[in-house]
């Protein structure tokens, strides 16, 4: 059975070589797949990532490994790169793995072996045993999952990333969702299927630095909420009810006070507070509307999620097509886009 490993890369020039070496090493493991298709998706790197992948493809590889390198026309984000990989993959089983050596291909092969032994399972997700991250980030993450699961229509398992191996039916389901704003944790949860989790210990990044700043992560989390639930809109409704109710009560209080004892001071501070409070609530509501409206606007354009600049393939020695002899790499220009 063939496994397609999809490797999104953004400025991973230093990591390509060690990653390929480690993967080839793992091909000797008993749980390694019969044939492996490595799909590197260069997500608009500004360093020599693509050139390094192309160079690695020239070198002798295992007979059981084929490599595809897809270069996107610019940086579209990891989610877009993952979709590009999915659409190029030909294996019966597919998997995502990072290029930075934090995740071990041996774990992917373990997940692959698990799926082979358990036909009732469709997807295996690797969950981090412990995270190398600060207390603030951990706090935000924990509360994000809690909030998302409290209001969302789908349950996001905490700590489950996109380090997974899954069957073709799961991949087809993921590809059937054409949305521009992709939040893979949510997409995996939304498509359902039977998922088994295993735990793994992430290593330190081999080289380079993470592309995720706290600001980016926060934006991604917000984007996930807006993509998967309309609950913030309902929140506005409740907020409207609540403020109306408080207003009516206060109105009655003021009226009674006026009729019973008379009001001699105009109540300037009260007025100011109420105006400011309500202005804030209205702005908040507009902001939330705006978030959704912006999404509808962008999605409505139906632009492709990514654009490919070029694709290079190198078939494995035991590939059925004789046109792709072992060792030959066939670059071709492609402009397929989604
Ligand atoms: N990545 C990508 N496009 C981006 C950002 C990241 O393809 O815009 C890739 C990156 O090269 C790596 C994986 O996504 O293989 C995970 O990224 P990173 O290591 O920065 O994330 P972290 O491990 O810190 O969550
Ligand atoms: Mg990483």
mmCIF file of C-alpha atoms in Angstrom, residues 169 192 210 224 248 319:
data_model
loop_
_atom_site.group_PDB
_atom_site.id
_atom_site.type_symbol
_atom_site.label_atom_id
_atom_site.label_comp_id
_atom_site.label_asym_id
_atom_site.label_seq_id
_atom_site.Cartn_x
_atom_site.Cartn_y
_atom_site.Cartn_z
ATOM 1 C CA UNK A 169 -11.944 8.753 1.936
ATOM 2 C CA UNK A 192 -16.000 13.183 11.108
ATOM 3 C CA UNK A 210 8.736 28.963 13.617
ATOM 4 C CA UNK A 224 -11.184 29.252 13.322
ATOM 5 C CA UNK A 248 -36.007 49.497 30.490
ATOM 6 C CA UNK A 319 6.394 2.798 -10.487
#
